[in-house]
Each structure stands twice: as C-alpha cells, then as structure tokens.
Amino acid sequence: MSRFSFKPLSENWCQTACELVTTDFEWNIQQLAFLHSSEKWINPCSSSLFSTKDNIDYVWRLDLRDEGQNIRIYLHRCKSASGKSPTNNPVHVTFAIIDKTRQELFKQVFFLLIPTSISVSSTIYLLNKNVIRESDCLQMDKSLIVYCKIELLIYKGTKSGVKAAEVSDLPFSEGDQLLRTQMEQLFESKALNDVTLDVNGRPFQAHKSILASKSKVFAAMFVHETKEKLSNHVQVDDIEPDVFQEVLRFIYTGRLSLETMDKMATGLLAAADKYLLDQLKTECENNLIRRISPESCLDLLLLTDQHPASHLKKLALDFFRRFPTEVMGTDSWKQAKQDNSTWLCDLMQRVLSPAS
C-alpha cells in the first residue's frame, strides 16, 4: 500500500464546519376531558414558542388538534424575531409522551429539511385516544406531557484559500503557546519559588508574583505586611490537597483537563470562590450545569448556598421544579432529611416559590 502523499495547497484545500444542535421541549397539557370522548371536543390549541439553542432564526411551536378518535400534534417553524429565513438544514424530530416515571412512550421520529416554512403535513404525531386512556402515560394530576426533541444540523461555513496548518484548532498563537509551555515548566519545577503553601499538611511551592497576578486574595496577602508575606508561608485548611494542586495548575497555565474538571468541579468551584478566580469559577459552573442530574441537584444547591454561583443555582432550582420526584428519590435527599432538615425546609420554600 502506497503512502498517501497529498499536501494541501491554498487552491485545492477547504474545510466545511457543521454543528449538531439539540433542542428539548416539554408541553404539559392539563384538563384532558376530551380524551374520554370519541367526538371532536376542543378547538386547536398551541404551545408557547421555543427556539433552537444559540440560534434565534429557528423558532418553533407545537399545535394540538382533536380529531375525534385521535389527537394530532403538529410542529411549525414560526417567523423569527430577526426575520431571517434559515437555509435548508436537515432535521430529526422526535416525539414521545413522558409518563410519571420519566419514561418515553409512543416514540415517533421524523426526518425533514427546513425550507422557509414547514407544511402542516411534514411532521404529524398521531395518538389514539383509546390507547392513551388504556396506557399509564398520564401524570399524577392526569395531565399529559408531550416531549419534542429537535436535532438540527447547522452549517457553520466553509474556509478555503489557506493551508491546513494555518487553520488548526489551536487556541494560542505561537508566542502564546511558547509562554504557556514555559509556565507549565515553571509550575512543574517550581524554580526560584519564594512561598510555601501548607494545604492540610501537604506543602506546595509557588511564586508570590504569579499568585498575586491572578488572585486578588493572594495580592492582598503579599502586598501588605501580613504574617504570610513576612514568613513566606500560607496555611490552607479548607481545601483538599489534590484540588489545590489543580488550582495552582490553573493559576500558572490557565488550563485544566476535562477529566480533572469532571472529577473535581465542586471542590474547584469552592476554591475559585475563595481566591476570587472568576475564570475558573465560570468554567466549573459550566461543567456542573452540563452534568446536572437528580443525584447531583441537591449537592449543587447546597454548594451554591455556601459559594454563590447565581446561574448554577437558578438552573439547579429549575431542574428541581421540573423533576421533583426524581430528586426526592435520591440518597442525597434521604441524607439531607436526616442531617440538614432546616436547610431542606428553606430549599422547599424556594422551590415552591414562583421562578423569577
């Protein structure tokens, strides 16, 4: 087999970027007396508008129509606020009914292209009233939850006229990359260090100037005549040593691995809040938001009470309001009832208050 020897040139190389964007939407429909009638009972009704993440040109609406024996759900693309007409992009649409155990029932999948408008017949979710009545798909309050997932492939554009090496996905210029490499080497070697941080009995060597340049807390500590400045020693008792090591790595290099973030995000957020490391705190919030679940929801709410993170707290509260049964069925809930009942009562008051 001969080696592939093609080398891209400016006139014969290009790159097309695509992004798959997923939008999830739930429509809770109450007062379903019409399900018990085989005759057409209600006029068409519609959901609120919802949009595709980070793309306001794609705005959607669900419509329900009572046809006697059946009900039908239609998906419409509505006119966006920008007034732009999206290009033809392939879309997968998944419909299902969510039962009270959060299982998907009666799933149906459609594939379509999005022109300037969608005809009603393009996406029809058909449900038989008898099947609904005989199944266990209704919620505890006898309401019906229609779930719609839209997977939209968006073309981000094509680059050409440059060599492949010039469009590599590197976040740094050559100068920045060299500086980052040097900072990583300094972090590992601790050459010419001038301060020792004792973190729960584990010593870390560092440089006052670097710590002070990234953290206002360290800056105040080393600028004034504090005992830390005079002794070149800092005592840290409220952070785990492994977490503190990654905090130092971030201070020196501005980067952490995804594996580290997934493993230590809660501890890193607490440390970032203590030392006013805003960038690290934001990245921890984003990581925790991406992985929020019934098992982590309570822990995140407790964490954000101790270390303010308003966006994370709001999303955790919203998650609790949407999935109270799942959150209250976790071991964290049982433990909180035993160990932190007062906090739990305050939390329930916030959850039951109208979302702001």
PDB file of C-alpha atoms in Angstrom, residues 108-311:
ATOM      1  CA  GLN A 108     -42.033   8.549  16.716  1.00  0.00           C
ATOM      2  CA  VAL A 109     -39.140  10.001  14.682  1.00  0.00           C
ATOM      3  CA  PHE A 110     -39.372  12.211  11.597  1.00  0.00           C
ATOM      4  CA  PHE A 111     -36.730  13.493   9.182  1.00  0.00           C
ATOM      5  CA  LEU A 112     -37.197  16.672   7.181  1.00  0.00           C
ATOM      6  CA  LEU A 113     -35.488  19.597   5.515  1.00  0.00           C
ATOM      7  CA  ILE A 114     -36.306  23.075   6.746  1.00  0.00           C
ATOM      8  CA  PRO A 115     -37.359  25.401   3.923  1.00  0.00           C
ATOM      9  CA  THR A 116     -38.644  28.898   4.540  1.00  0.00           C
ATOM     10  CA  SER A 117     -41.784  27.328   6.017  1.00  0.00           C
ATOM     11  CA  ILE A 118     -42.947  23.876   7.089  1.00  0.00           C
ATOM     12  CA  SER A 119     -46.185  22.467   5.761  1.00  0.00           C
ATOM     13  CA  VAL A 120     -48.541  21.015   8.363  1.00  0.00           C
ATOM     14  CA  SER A 121     -48.206  17.538   6.879  1.00  0.00           C
ATOM     15  CA  SER A 122     -44.433  17.497   7.328  1.00  0.00           C
ATOM     16  CA  THR A 123     -44.435  16.453  10.994  1.00  0.00           C
ATOM     17  CA  ILE A 124     -47.571  14.876  12.433  1.00  0.00           C
ATOM     18  CA  TYR A 125     -47.564  12.996  15.733  1.00  0.00           C
ATOM     19  CA  LEU A 126     -50.678  10.816  15.786  1.00  0.00           C
ATOM     20  CA  LEU A 127     -52.108   9.430  19.055  1.00  0.00           C
ATOM     21  CA  ASN A 128     -55.217   7.316  19.504  1.00  0.00           C
ATOM     22  CA  LYS A 129     -57.412   8.390  22.445  1.00  0.00           C
ATOM     23  CA  ASN A 130     -58.256   4.800  23.429  1.00  0.00           C
ATOM     24  CA  VAL A 131     -54.550   3.915  23.565  1.00  0.00           C
ATOM     25  CA  ILE A 132     -53.843   6.910  25.785  1.00  0.00           C
ATOM     26  CA  ARG A 133     -56.688   6.044  28.151  1.00  0.00           C
ATOM     27  CA  GLU A 134     -55.613   2.399  28.441  1.00  0.00           C
ATOM     28  CA  SER A 135     -51.933   3.174  28.969  1.00  0.00           C
ATOM     29  CA  ASP A 136     -50.268   4.523  32.079  1.00  0.00           C
ATOM     30  CA  CYS A 137     -48.862   7.588  30.374  1.00  0.00           C
ATOM     31  CA  LEU A 138     -50.688  10.355  32.289  1.00  0.00           C
ATOM     32  CA  GLN A 139     -49.100  12.254  35.166  1.00  0.00           C
ATOM     33  CA  MET A 140     -50.290  12.090  38.773  1.00  0.00           C
ATOM     34  CA  ASP A 141     -52.525  15.126  38.137  1.00  0.00           C
ATOM     35  CA  LYS A 142     -53.914  13.431  34.973  1.00  0.00           C
ATOM     36  CA  SER A 143     -52.084  15.835  32.683  1.00  0.00           C
ATOM     37  CA  LEU A 144     -50.258  14.795  29.504  1.00  0.00           C
ATOM     38  CA  ILE A 145     -46.621  15.676  28.754  1.00  0.00           C
ATOM     39  CA  VAL A 146     -45.711  15.815  25.068  1.00  0.00           C
ATOM     40  CA  TYR A 147     -41.958  15.696  24.508  1.00  0.00           C
ATOM     41  CA  CYS A 148     -40.333  17.055  21.349  1.00  0.00           C
ATOM     42  CA  LYS A 149     -36.628  16.834  20.541  1.00  0.00           C
ATOM     43  CA  ILE A 150     -35.291  18.709  17.538  1.00  0.00           C
ATOM     44  CA  GLU A 151     -31.832  17.785  16.238  1.00  0.00           C
ATOM     45  CA  LEU A 152     -30.735  20.396  13.738  1.00  0.00           C
ATOM     46  CA  LEU A 153     -27.582  20.195  11.631  1.00  0.00           C
ATOM     47  CA  ILE A 154     -26.307  23.731  11.095  1.00  0.00           C
ATOM     48  CA  TYR A 155     -23.629  24.513   8.547  1.00  0.00           C
ATOM     49  CA  LYS A 156     -21.165  26.959  10.075  1.00  0.00           C
ATOM     50  CA  GLY A 157     -19.392  27.843   6.835  1.00  0.00           C
ATOM     51  CA  THR A 158     -16.500  26.814   4.627  1.00  0.00           C
ATOM     52  CA  LYS A 159     -12.917  28.008   4.842  1.00  0.00           C
ATOM     53  CA  SER A 160     -10.611  27.866   1.852  1.00  0.00           C
ATOM     54  CA  GLY A 161      -7.609  29.579   0.361  1.00  0.00           C
ATOM     55  CA  VAL A 162      -5.326  28.704   3.283  1.00  0.00           C
ATOM     56  CA  LYS A 163      -3.203  25.720   4.156  1.00  0.00           C
ATOM     57  CA  ALA A 164      -4.393  23.152   6.644  1.00  0.00           C
ATOM     58  CA  ALA A 165      -1.709  24.026   9.162  1.00  0.00           C
ATOM     59  CA  GLU A 166      -2.990  27.589   9.290  1.00  0.00           C
ATOM     60  CA  VAL A 167      -6.482  26.615  10.434  1.00  0.00           C
ATOM     61  CA  SER A 168      -5.555  24.071  13.083  1.00  0.00           C
ATOM     62  CA  ASP A 169      -7.735  24.171  16.166  1.00  0.00           C
ATOM     63  CA  LEU A 170      -5.055  25.610  18.428  1.00  0.00           C
ATOM     64  CA  PRO A 171      -6.272  28.198  20.962  1.00  0.00           C
ATOM     65  CA  PHE A 172      -2.923  30.012  21.044  1.00  0.00           C
ATOM     66  CA  SER A 173      -0.611  31.800  18.680  1.00  0.00           C
ATOM     67  CA  GLU A 174       2.979  30.550  18.520  1.00  0.00           C
ATOM     68  CA  GLY A 175       4.047  33.175  21.060  1.00  0.00           C
ATOM     69  CA  ASP A 176       1.210  32.306  23.420  1.00  0.00           C
ATOM     70  CA  GLN A 177       1.931  28.600  23.044  1.00  0.00           C
ATOM     71  CA  LEU A 178       5.570  29.167  23.982  1.00  0.00           C
ATOM     72  CA  LEU A 179       4.559  31.205  27.030  1.00  0.00           C
ATOM     73  CA  ARG A 180       2.120  28.509  28.119  1.00  0.00           C
ATOM     74  CA  THR A 181       4.830  25.847  27.776  1.00  0.00           C
ATOM     75  CA  GLN A 182       7.194  27.936  29.877  1.00  0.00           C
ATOM     76  CA  MET A 183       4.537  28.446  32.563  1.00  0.00           C
ATOM     77  CA  GLU A 184       3.838  24.718  32.651  1.00  0.00           C
ATOM     78  CA  GLN A 185       7.545  24.056  33.115  1.00  0.00           C
ATOM     79  CA  LEU A 186       7.686  26.628  35.914  1.00  0.00           C
ATOM     80  CA  PHE A 187       4.670  25.039  37.577  1.00  0.00           C
ATOM     81  CA  GLU A 188       6.283  21.614  37.478  1.00  0.00           C
ATOM     82  CA  SER A 189       9.787  22.676  38.538  1.00  0.00           C
ATOM     83  CA  LYS A 190       8.899  25.480  41.000  1.00  0.00           C
ATOM     84  CA  ALA A 191      12.307  27.004  40.239  1.00  0.00           C
ATOM     85  CA  LEU A 192      13.083  30.132  42.269  1.00  0.00           C
ATOM     86  CA  ASN A 193       9.938  29.684  44.382  1.00  0.00           C
ATOM     87  CA  ASP A 194       9.528  32.104  47.276  1.00  0.00           C
ATOM     88  CA  VAL A 195       6.471  30.901  49.226  1.00  0.00           C
ATOM     89  CA  THR A 196       5.280  27.622  50.719  1.00  0.00           C
ATOM     90  CA  LEU A 197       1.563  26.807  50.987  1.00  0.00           C
ATOM     91  CA  ASP A 198       0.726  24.188  53.610  1.00  0.00           C
ATOM     92  CA  VAL A 199      -2.527  22.563  52.484  1.00  0.00           C
ATOM     93  CA  ASN A 200      -3.767  20.168  55.150  1.00  0.00           C
ATOM     94  CA  GLY A 201      -0.228  19.002  55.855  1.00  0.00           C
ATOM     95  CA  ARG A 202       0.918  18.818  52.226  1.00  0.00           C
ATOM     96  CA  PRO A 203       3.389  21.529  51.161  1.00  0.00           C
ATOM     97  CA  PHE A 204       3.256  23.291  47.798  1.00  0.00           C
ATOM     98  CA  GLN A 205       5.977  25.598  46.475  1.00  0.00           C
ATOM     99  CA  ALA A 206       4.932  28.624  44.440  1.00  0.00           C
ATOM    100  CA  HIS A 207       5.815  32.179  43.399  1.00  0.00           C
ATOM    101  CA  LYS A 208       4.197  35.152  45.136  1.00  0.00           C
ATOM    102  CA  SER A 209       4.205  37.300  41.999  1.00  0.00           C
ATOM    103  CA  ILE A 210       2.330  34.712  39.942  1.00  0.00           C
ATOM    104  CA  LEU A 211      -0.230  34.017  42.675  1.00  0.00           C
ATOM    105  CA  ALA A 212      -0.787  37.748  43.218  1.00  0.00           C
ATOM    106  CA  SER A 213      -1.168  38.445  39.487  1.00  0.00           C
ATOM    107  CA  LYS A 214      -4.082  36.002  39.196  1.00  0.00           C
ATOM    108  CA  SER A 215      -5.842  36.340  42.572  1.00  0.00           C
ATOM    109  CA  LYS A 216      -6.851  39.500  44.429  1.00  0.00           C
ATOM    110  CA  VAL A 217      -6.832  37.476  47.656  1.00  0.00           C
ATOM    111  CA  PHE A 218      -3.199  36.476  47.215  1.00  0.00           C
ATOM    112  CA  ALA A 219      -2.359  40.002  46.063  1.00  0.00           C
ATOM    113  CA  ALA A 220      -3.721  41.491  49.301  1.00  0.00           C
ATOM    114  CA  MET A 221      -1.898  38.809  51.278  1.00  0.00           C
ATOM    115  CA  PHE A 222       1.519  39.533  49.740  1.00  0.00           C
ATOM    116  CA  VAL A 223       1.337  43.302  49.223  1.00  0.00           C
ATOM    117  CA  HIS A 224       0.630  44.187  52.849  1.00  0.00           C
ATOM    118  CA  GLU A 225       2.801  43.333  55.842  1.00  0.00           C
ATOM    119  CA  THR A 226       0.890  40.173  56.696  1.00  0.00           C
ATOM    120  CA  LYS A 227       2.277  37.161  58.510  1.00  0.00           C
ATOM    121  CA  GLU A 228       2.112  35.251  55.204  1.00  0.00           C
ATOM    122  CA  LYS A 229       4.348  37.833  53.498  1.00  0.00           C
ATOM    123  CA  LEU A 230       6.789  38.019  56.380  1.00  0.00           C
ATOM    124  CA  SER A 231       7.037  34.248  56.909  1.00  0.00           C
ATOM    125  CA  ASN A 232       6.736  33.187  53.248  1.00  0.00           C
ATOM    126  CA  HIS A 233       4.246  30.597  54.499  1.00  0.00           C
ATOM    127  CA  VAL A 234       0.491  30.248  53.878  1.00  0.00           C
ATOM    128  CA  GLN A 235      -1.712  27.871  55.851  1.00  0.00           C
ATOM    129  CA  VAL A 236      -4.731  26.403  53.977  1.00  0.00           C
ATOM    130  CA  ASP A 237      -7.048  24.109  55.936  1.00  0.00           C
ATOM    131  CA  ASP A 238     -10.308  24.159  53.977  1.00  0.00           C
ATOM    132  CA  ILE A 239      -9.207  22.742  50.583  1.00  0.00           C
ATOM    133  CA  GLU A 240      -8.166  19.198  49.710  1.00  0.00           C
ATOM    134  CA  PRO A 241      -4.505  18.975  48.599  1.00  0.00           C
ATOM    135  CA  ASP A 242      -5.340  17.331  45.249  1.00  0.00           C
ATOM    136  CA  VAL A 243      -7.836  20.096  44.498  1.00  0.00           C
ATOM    137  CA  PHE A 244      -5.369  22.816  45.496  1.00  0.00           C
ATOM    138  CA  GLN A 245      -2.743  21.353  43.174  1.00  0.00           C
ATOM    139  CA  GLU A 246      -5.157  21.782  40.244  1.00  0.00           C
ATOM    140  CA  VAL A 247      -5.978  25.314  41.391  1.00  0.00           C
ATOM    141  CA  LEU A 248      -2.270  26.114  41.217  1.00  0.00           C
ATOM    142  CA  ARG A 249      -2.059  24.476  37.807  1.00  0.00           C
ATOM    143  CA  PHE A 250      -4.863  26.732  36.578  1.00  0.00           C
ATOM    144  CA  ILE A 251      -3.229  29.839  38.083  1.00  0.00           C
ATOM    145  CA  TYR A 252       0.014  29.062  36.261  1.00  0.00           C
ATOM    146  CA  THR A 253      -1.284  27.715  32.926  1.00  0.00           C
ATOM    147  CA  GLY A 254      -4.919  28.872  32.636  1.00  0.00           C
ATOM    148  CA  ARG A 255      -5.995  25.340  31.666  1.00  0.00           C
ATOM    149  CA  LEU A 256      -7.267  22.105  33.228  1.00  0.00           C
ATOM    150  CA  SER A 257      -8.095  18.803  31.590  1.00  0.00           C
ATOM    151  CA  LEU A 258     -11.740  17.816  31.090  1.00  0.00           C
ATOM    152  CA  GLU A 259     -11.094  14.704  33.182  1.00  0.00           C
ATOM    153  CA  THR A 260      -9.884  16.857  36.083  1.00  0.00           C
ATOM    154  CA  MET A 261     -12.849  19.193  35.748  1.00  0.00           C
ATOM    155  CA  ASP A 262     -15.334  16.311  35.720  1.00  0.00           C
ATOM    156  CA  LYS A 263     -13.710  14.798  38.803  1.00  0.00           C
ATOM    157  CA  MET A 264     -13.141  17.930  40.917  1.00  0.00           C
ATOM    158  CA  ALA A 265     -15.557  20.617  39.689  1.00  0.00           C
ATOM    159  CA  THR A 266     -17.322  21.129  43.039  1.00  0.00           C
ATOM    160  CA  GLY A 267     -14.089  21.416  45.003  1.00  0.00           C
ATOM    161  CA  LEU A 268     -12.533  23.651  42.366  1.00  0.00           C
ATOM    162  CA  LEU A 269     -15.567  25.953  42.395  1.00  0.00           C
ATOM    163  CA  ALA A 270     -15.316  26.375  46.173  1.00  0.00           C
ATOM    164  CA  ALA A 271     -11.593  27.169  45.891  1.00  0.00           C
ATOM    165  CA  ALA A 272     -12.181  29.543  42.967  1.00  0.00           C
ATOM    166  CA  ASP A 273     -14.778  31.397  45.037  1.00  0.00           C
ATOM    167  CA  LYS A 274     -12.360  31.679  47.984  1.00  0.00           C
ATOM    168  CA  TYR A 275      -9.492  33.083  45.912  1.00  0.00           C
ATOM    169  CA  LEU A 276     -11.657  35.135  43.506  1.00  0.00           C
ATOM    170  CA  LEU A 277     -10.587  33.207  40.412  1.00  0.00           C
ATOM    171  CA  ASP A 278     -13.506  34.259  38.231  1.00  0.00           C
ATOM    172  CA  GLN A 279     -12.496  32.396  35.063  1.00  0.00           C
ATOM    173  CA  LEU A 280     -12.033  29.105  36.918  1.00  0.00           C
ATOM    174  CA  LYS A 281     -15.336  29.612  38.729  1.00  0.00           C
ATOM    175  CA  THR A 282     -17.175  30.165  35.450  1.00  0.00           C
ATOM    176  CA  GLU A 283     -15.663  27.048  33.891  1.00  0.00           C
ATOM    177  CA  CYS A 284     -16.632  24.997  36.954  1.00  0.00           C
ATOM    178  CA  GLU A 285     -20.207  26.316  36.772  1.00  0.00           C
ATOM    179  CA  ASN A 286     -20.446  25.399  33.081  1.00  0.00           C
ATOM    180  CA  ASN A 287     -19.118  21.902  33.775  1.00  0.00           C
ATOM    181  CA  LEU A 288     -21.589  21.304  36.618  1.00  0.00           C
ATOM    182  CA  ILE A 289     -24.506  22.672  34.581  1.00  0.00           C
ATOM    183  CA  ARG A 290     -23.643  20.308  31.735  1.00  0.00           C
ATOM    184  CA  ARG A 291     -23.717  17.300  34.093  1.00  0.00           C
ATOM    185  CA  ILE A 292     -26.647  18.213  36.375  1.00  0.00           C
ATOM    186  CA  SER A 293     -28.777  15.205  37.344  1.00  0.00           C
ATOM    187  CA  PRO A 294     -31.244  14.179  40.081  1.00  0.00           C
ATOM    188  CA  GLU A 295     -28.299  12.740  42.036  1.00  0.00           C
ATOM    189  CA  SER A 296     -26.256  15.974  41.886  1.00  0.00           C
ATOM    190  CA  CYS A 297     -29.042  18.563  42.119  1.00  0.00           C
ATOM    191  CA  LEU A 298     -29.181  18.831  45.934  1.00  0.00           C
ATOM    192  CA  ASP A 299     -25.397  18.878  46.256  1.00  0.00           C
ATOM    193  CA  LEU A 300     -25.233  21.754  43.771  1.00  0.00           C
ATOM    194  CA  LEU A 301     -27.896  23.731  45.630  1.00  0.00           C
ATOM    195  CA  LEU A 302     -26.013  23.282  48.900  1.00  0.00           C
ATOM    196  CA  LEU A 303     -22.758  24.224  47.199  1.00  0.00           C
ATOM    197  CA  THR A 304     -24.217  27.424  45.728  1.00  0.00           C
ATOM    198  CA  ASP A 305     -25.588  28.425  49.144  1.00  0.00           C
ATOM    199  CA  GLN A 306     -22.060  28.249  50.545  1.00  0.00           C
ATOM    200  CA  HIS A 307     -20.248  29.593  47.469  1.00  0.00           C
ATOM    201  CA  PRO A 308     -22.507  31.950  45.467  1.00  0.00           C
ATOM    202  CA  ALA A 309     -22.938  30.976  41.816  1.00  0.00           C
ATOM    203  CA  SER A 310     -26.207  32.555  40.748  1.00  0.00           C
ATOM    204  CA  HIS A 311     -26.518  30.981  37.293  1.00  0.00           C
TER     205      HIS A 311
END
